[in-house]
Amino acid sequence: MKKTSLLAAAAAAALALPTLAAAQETTLRAVSAFAENTEYVRKLEAFIKQINAEGKGSLQINFIGGPKAMPPFEVGNAVRTGVVDIGMSTGAFYTNIMPEADALKLTQIPATELRKNGAYDLVNRIWNEKANMQYLGRVIDFTPFHLYLTKKIDKPDLTGLKIRVTPVYRDFFQALGATIVQTAPGEVYTALERGVVDGYGWPIQGIFDMKWEEKTKFRVDPGFYNAEVSLVMNLDKWKGLKPAQRDLLTKAAIAMEQQAVSWKKLNDEDTHRQAQAGIQVIKLDAAAAKEYHDKAYEVGWASAIKASPTYGPQMKKLFSK
Ligand code: 173
């Protein structure tokens, strides 16, 4: 080869480099089942920021949006089919794909431990097989759900009350005698305002994001279960990533789970804020509280095992204390 053509080849190679690098960069599209102004989305944005900083030239995530971009109960299916690559959702919102998804609310040990005790391996076996999803990690931990009411009760009997639910609370509130109405979070305010419901289920944190305190008079204590919101990814897309790109996602998910103790502080803040907003606590006495708590898990696991006779018992073993 002549010197000039060598130089030309070198110049061409140099020019081609940026294009090659760009071609190697993968951009994933993410959606959220929860609204943009929630703590969940703030956590998602922190996750994305970390990926986009550490993944320059390799992996980027583009946040498409929340329920305005996609109805919450469709996020799971969009991830399954690859319409989007990553979804932030709670399992309760995609029980139409796999009933097992809702069992993540029944975990009694932190996500960091579920990663180590085999629970995550089981979850991924199920999520891969039944939903074409890779389970990336948990956004919220250490946070119970509660029952919020517009009418007072003096014992855990919801007979005659209409309560807004998702699959998270459905069987438990029904077992307490409630008439149930399922809605997405975006419809709760109007349902309360119009008296379509006398109460709703929600974690201890987050009611202020949707101004529900304006329509809420009581909260029942104790809480129950462990609120779950997670990041899930289309399995084909996950398998198509390079090991380094997968490691980046896994590392960021582990970091998120390690930081999840910060939810305890957020929960304390919202508990205080609820009191300031005039929300009264209906505190069950010790015996009633135990019964309430035990019934929640009893009903929760009974439905999970009925819906998934194979995986239900395996999840119960690895999720429970
Ligand atoms: O919409 C809900 O009440 C619900 O199911 C849920 C689940 C996890 C976190 C927040 C809400």
Coordinates of C-alpha atoms and ligand atoms in Angstrom, one line a residue:
M1 CA 0.0 0.0 0.0
K2 CA 1.3 3.5 -0.9
K3 CA 1.9 5.9 1.9
T4 CA -0.8 8.2 0.7
S5 CA -3.5 5.5 0.7
L6 CA -2.3 4.4 4.1
L7 CA -2.9 7.9 5.4
A8 CA -6.2 8.0 3.7
A9 CA -7.2 4.7 5.3
A10 CA -6.1 6.0 8.7
A11 CA -8.1 9.1 8.2
A12 CA -11.1 7.2 7.1
A13 CA -10.8 4.9 10.2
A14 CA -10.5 7.9 12.4
L15 CA -13.6 9.5 10.9
A16 CA -15.5 6.2 11.2
L17 CA -14.7 5.9 14.9
P18 CA -17.4 8.3 16.3
T19 CA -20.0 6.6 14.1
L20 CA -19.0 3.2 15.4
A21 CA -19.2 4.4 19.0
A22 CA -22.6 5.9 18.3
A23 CA -23.8 2.7 16.7
Q24 CA -22.7 0.8 19.9
E25 CA -24.8 3.1 22.1
T26 CA -28.2 1.7 23.0
T27 CA -31.0 3.9 24.1
L28 CA -33.8 2.3 26.1
R29 CA -37.3 3.8 26.3
A30 CA -38.9 3.9 29.8
V31 CA -42.4 4.6 31.0
S32 CA -43.9 4.9 34.4
A33 CA -47.3 3.7 35.7
F34 CA -47.2 6.4 38.3
A35 CA -47.5 10.2 37.7
E36 CA -44.5 12.4 37.1
N37 CA -44.8 14.3 40.4
T38 CA -44.6 11.2 42.6
E39 CA -41.6 10.0 44.7
Y40 CA -41.5 6.9 42.5
V41 CA -40.7 9.0 39.5
R42 CA -38.1 11.0 41.4
K43 CA -36.4 7.7 42.2
L44 CA -36.7 6.6 38.6
E45 CA -35.1 9.9 37.4
A46 CA -32.2 9.4 39.8
F47 CA -31.7 5.8 38.4
I48 CA -31.8 7.2 34.8
K49 CA -29.4 10.0 35.7
Q50 CA -26.9 7.5 37.0
I51 CA -27.2 5.2 33.9
N52 CA -26.9 8.1 31.5
A53 CA -23.8 9.5 33.3
E54 CA -22.0 6.1 33.6
G55 CA -23.3 4.8 30.3
K56 CA -22.1 7.5 28.0
G57 CA -21.4 5.9 24.6
S58 CA -22.8 2.6 25.8
L59 CA -26.2 2.8 27.3
Q60 CA -28.8 5.6 27.7
I61 CA -32.4 5.7 29.0
N62 CA -35.0 8.0 27.6
F63 CA -37.9 8.6 29.9
I64 CA -41.1 8.8 27.9
G65 CA -43.5 9.7 30.7
G66 CA -46.2 8.6 33.1
P67 CA -49.9 7.9 32.9
K68 CA -50.4 10.6 30.3
A69 CA -48.1 8.8 28.0
M70 CA -49.5 5.4 28.7
P71 CA -52.4 4.1 30.9
P72 CA -51.0 2.5 34.1
F73 CA -52.6 -0.9 33.6
E74 CA -51.0 -1.1 30.1
V75 CA -47.4 -0.6 31.1
G76 CA -46.8 -4.3 31.9
N77 CA -48.1 -5.4 28.5
A78 CA -46.1 -2.7 26.7
V79 CA -42.9 -4.1 28.4
R80 CA -43.9 -7.7 27.6
T81 CA -44.3 -7.0 23.9
G82 CA -41.4 -4.6 23.6
V83 CA -43.5 -1.5 22.8
V84 CA -41.3 0.1 25.5
D85 CA -38.0 -1.4 27.0
I86 CA -38.4 -0.5 30.7
G87 CA -41.5 0.0 32.8
M88 CA -41.8 1.2 36.3
S89 CA -44.9 -0.3 37.7
T90 CA -46.3 -2.2 40.6
G91 CA -47.1 -5.9 40.0
A92 CA -50.8 -5.2 40.8
F93 CA -51.0 -3.3 37.6
Y94 CA -50.1 -6.2 35.4
T95 CA -51.8 -9.2 37.0
N96 CA -53.6 -9.5 33.6
I97 CA -50.3 -10.9 32.3
M98 CA -49.2 -12.9 35.3
P99 CA -51.1 -13.2 38.6
E100 CA -47.8 -13.8 40.4
A101 CA -46.8 -10.1 39.9
D102 CA -49.1 -9.0 42.8
A103 CA -47.3 -11.3 45.2
L104 CA -44.3 -8.9 45.5
K105 CA -46.4 -6.9 48.0
L106 CA -46.1 -9.9 50.3
T107 CA -42.3 -9.7 50.8
Q108 CA -41.3 -9.4 54.4
I109 CA -37.6 -9.0 54.0
P110 CA -35.7 -6.2 52.2
A111 CA -35.0 -6.3 48.5
T112 CA -31.2 -6.4 49.2
E113 CA -31.8 -9.8 51.0
L114 CA -34.2 -11.1 48.4
R115 CA -31.4 -10.7 45.9
K116 CA -29.2 -13.0 48.0
N117 CA -31.7 -15.7 49.3
G118 CA -32.7 -17.0 45.9
A119 CA -36.0 -15.0 45.8
Y120 CA -34.8 -12.8 42.9
D121 CA -33.7 -15.9 40.9
L122 CA -37.2 -17.4 41.4
V123 CA -38.8 -14.0 40.5
N124 CA -36.8 -13.9 37.3
R125 CA -37.6 -17.5 36.4
I126 CA -41.3 -16.6 36.7
W127 CA -41.1 -13.2 35.1
N128 CA -39.0 -14.5 32.2
E129 CA -41.3 -17.4 31.5
K130 CA -44.7 -15.8 32.0
A131 CA -44.2 -12.2 31.1
N132 CA -41.2 -12.0 28.8
M133 CA -39.7 -9.7 31.4
Q134 CA -36.4 -9.3 33.2
Y135 CA -37.0 -8.0 36.8
L136 CA -34.4 -5.3 37.4
G137 CA -35.1 -4.1 40.9
R138 CA -37.3 -2.6 43.5
V139 CA -37.9 1.1 43.8
I140 CA -39.7 1.2 47.1
D141 CA -39.2 -0.8 50.3
F142 CA -40.0 -0.5 54.0
T143 CA -43.4 1.1 53.3
P144 CA -46.8 -0.4 54.4
F145 CA -50.1 0.2 52.7
H146 CA -53.0 1.7 54.7
L147 CA -56.7 2.0 54.4
Y148 CA -57.9 5.6 54.2
L149 CA -61.5 6.6 54.9
T150 CA -64.0 9.4 54.7
K151 CA -66.2 7.7 57.3
K152 CA -65.4 6.5 60.8
I153 CA -65.2 2.8 61.7
D154 CA -64.6 1.4 65.2
K155 CA -63.6 -2.1 64.2
P156 CA -62.1 -3.7 61.1
D157 CA -65.5 -4.3 59.5
L158 CA -66.0 -2.6 56.1
T159 CA -69.6 -3.9 55.6
G160 CA -71.6 -1.2 53.7
L161 CA -68.5 0.8 52.6
K162 CA -67.4 1.2 49.0
I163 CA -63.6 1.1 48.9
R164 CA -61.3 2.0 45.9
V165 CA -58.9 -0.9 45.3
T166 CA -56.4 -2.3 42.9
P167 CA -55.5 -6.0 43.1
V168 CA -53.2 -5.2 46.0
Y169 CA -56.1 -4.7 48.4
R170 CA -59.0 -6.4 46.6
D171 CA -59.2 -9.7 48.5
F172 CA -58.3 -8.3 51.9
F173 CA -60.8 -5.5 51.8
Q174 CA -63.4 -7.9 50.5
A175 CA -62.7 -10.3 53.3
L176 CA -63.4 -7.4 55.7
G177 CA -66.8 -6.9 54.0
A178 CA -66.2 -4.0 51.7
T179 CA -67.8 -3.4 48.4
I180 CA -64.9 -2.7 46.0
V181 CA -64.4 -0.4 43.1
Q182 CA -61.2 -0.7 41.1
T183 CA -59.6 2.5 39.7
A184 CA -56.2 3.7 38.6
P185 CA -54.6 6.3 41.0
G186 CA -55.6 9.1 38.6
E187 CA -59.3 8.5 39.3
V188 CA -59.3 8.4 43.1
Y189 CA -59.7 12.1 43.7
T190 CA -62.9 12.4 41.6
A191 CA -64.2 9.1 43.1
L192 CA -63.9 10.6 46.6
E193 CA -65.3 13.9 45.5
R194 CA -68.4 12.4 44.0
G195 CA -68.9 10.0 46.9
V196 CA -68.4 7.0 44.6
V197 CA -66.1 5.6 47.2
D198 CA -65.9 5.9 51.0
G199 CA -62.2 5.2 51.1
Y200 CA -59.2 3.8 49.3
G201 CA -56.0 1.9 49.8
W202 CA -52.6 3.5 49.3
P203 CA -49.1 3.4 50.9
I204 CA -48.4 5.6 53.9
Q205 CA -46.4 7.9 51.6
G206 CA -47.7 9.8 48.6
I207 CA -51.3 10.9 49.2
F208 CA -50.3 14.6 49.0
D209 CA -49.0 14.3 45.5
M210 CA -52.6 13.9 44.4
K211 CA -54.2 16.2 47.0
W212 CA -56.2 13.3 48.4
E213 CA -55.7 14.8 51.9
E214 CA -58.5 17.3 50.9
K215 CA -61.0 14.4 50.8
T216 CA -59.5 12.1 53.5
K217 CA -60.7 12.1 57.1
F218 CA -59.3 8.9 58.6
R219 CA -56.4 6.5 58.3
V220 CA -56.6 3.0 59.8
D221 CA -53.5 1.8 61.6
P222 CA -51.6 -0.5 61.5
G223 CA -50.6 -0.7 57.8
F224 CA -50.2 -4.0 56.0
Y225 CA -48.0 -5.6 53.3
N226 CA -44.9 -3.9 51.8
A227 CA -45.7 -1.5 49.0
E228 CA -43.9 -2.6 45.8
V229 CA -43.0 -0.6 42.7
S230 CA -40.3 -2.1 40.5
L231 CA -38.4 -1.7 37.3
V232 CA -39.0 -4.4 34.7
M233 CA -37.5 -4.8 31.3
N234 CA -38.4 -6.5 28.0
L235 CA -36.6 -9.8 28.1
D236 CA -35.5 -9.8 24.4
K237 CA -34.0 -6.4 24.8
W238 CA -32.3 -7.4 28.0
K239 CA -30.8 -10.5 26.3
G240 CA -29.6 -8.3 23.4
L241 CA -27.6 -6.1 25.7
K242 CA -23.8 -6.6 26.1
P243 CA -22.7 -7.9 29.5
A244 CA -21.3 -4.5 30.4
Q245 CA -24.6 -2.8 29.7
R246 CA -26.5 -5.4 31.8
D247 CA -24.0 -4.9 34.6
L248 CA -24.6 -1.1 34.5
L249 CA -28.3 -1.7 34.9
T250 CA -27.9 -4.3 37.7
K251 CA -25.4 -2.1 39.6
A252 CA -27.8 0.9 39.5
A253 CA -30.7 -1.3 40.6
I254 CA -28.6 -2.6 43.5
A255 CA -27.7 0.9 44.5
M256 CA -31.3 2.0 44.4
E257 CA -32.3 -0.9 46.7
Q258 CA -29.5 -0.1 49.1
Q259 CA -30.7 3.5 49.3
A260 CA -34.3 2.4 49.9
V261 CA -34.0 2.8 53.6
S262 CA -34.6 6.5 52.9
W263 CA -38.3 5.5 52.5
K264 CA -38.5 5.3 56.2
K265 CA -37.8 9.0 56.6
L266 CA -40.2 9.9 53.8
N267 CA -42.9 7.8 55.5
D268 CA -42.3 9.5 58.8
E269 CA -42.6 12.9 57.1
D270 CA -45.9 12.0 55.4
T271 CA -47.3 10.5 58.6
H272 CA -46.6 13.8 60.3
R273 CA -48.0 15.8 57.4
Q274 CA -51.2 13.7 57.5
A275 CA -51.7 14.6 61.1
Q276 CA -51.2 18.2 60.3
A277 CA -53.7 18.0 57.5
G278 CA -56.3 16.8 60.1
I279 CA -56.4 13.2 59.1
Q280 CA -57.4 11.2 62.2
V281 CA -55.9 7.9 63.0
I282 CA -58.2 5.0 63.7
K283 CA -55.9 2.8 65.7
L284 CA -56.9 -0.8 66.2
D285 CA -56.1 -2.2 69.6
A286 CA -53.4 -4.8 69.9
A287 CA -55.7 -7.8 69.5
A288 CA -57.6 -6.3 66.5
A289 CA -54.3 -5.1 65.0
K290 CA -52.9 -8.6 65.1
E291 CA -56.0 -10.1 63.6
Y292 CA -56.0 -7.4 60.8
H293 CA -52.4 -8.0 60.0
D294 CA -52.7 -11.8 60.0
K295 CA -55.8 -11.7 57.9
A296 CA -54.1 -9.5 55.3
Y297 CA -51.3 -12.1 54.8
E298 CA -53.5 -15.1 55.1
V299 CA -55.9 -13.7 52.4
G300 CA -52.9 -12.4 50.3
W301 CA -51.1 -15.8 50.2
A302 CA -54.3 -17.8 49.8
S303 CA -55.1 -15.8 46.6
A304 CA -51.5 -16.0 45.4
I305 CA -51.4 -19.7 45.8
K306 CA -54.8 -20.2 44.2
A307 CA -53.8 -18.1 41.2
S308 CA -50.4 -19.9 40.9
P309 CA -50.4 -23.3 42.5
T310 CA -46.8 -23.9 41.3
Y311 CA -45.0 -20.7 42.1
G312 CA -47.2 -19.4 44.9
P313 CA -45.8 -21.7 47.6
Q314 CA -42.2 -21.2 46.4
M315 CA -42.6 -17.4 46.6
K316 CA -44.2 -17.7 50.0
K317 CA -41.2 -19.6 51.3
L318 CA -38.6 -17.1 50.0
F319 CA -40.6 -13.9 50.6
S320 CA -41.6 -14.5 54.2
K321 CA -39.7 -13.8 57.5
Ligands
173_1 O1 -52.8 2.1 43.1 C1 -52.5 1.5 44.1 O2 -53.1 1.8 45.2 C2 -51.5 0.5 44.2 O3 -51.8 -0.6 43.9 C3 -50.1 0.9 44.5 C4 -49.1 -0.1 44.6 C5 -47.8 0.3 45.0 C6 -47.6 1.6 45.3 C7 -48.6 2.6 45.2 C8 -49.9 2.2 44.9

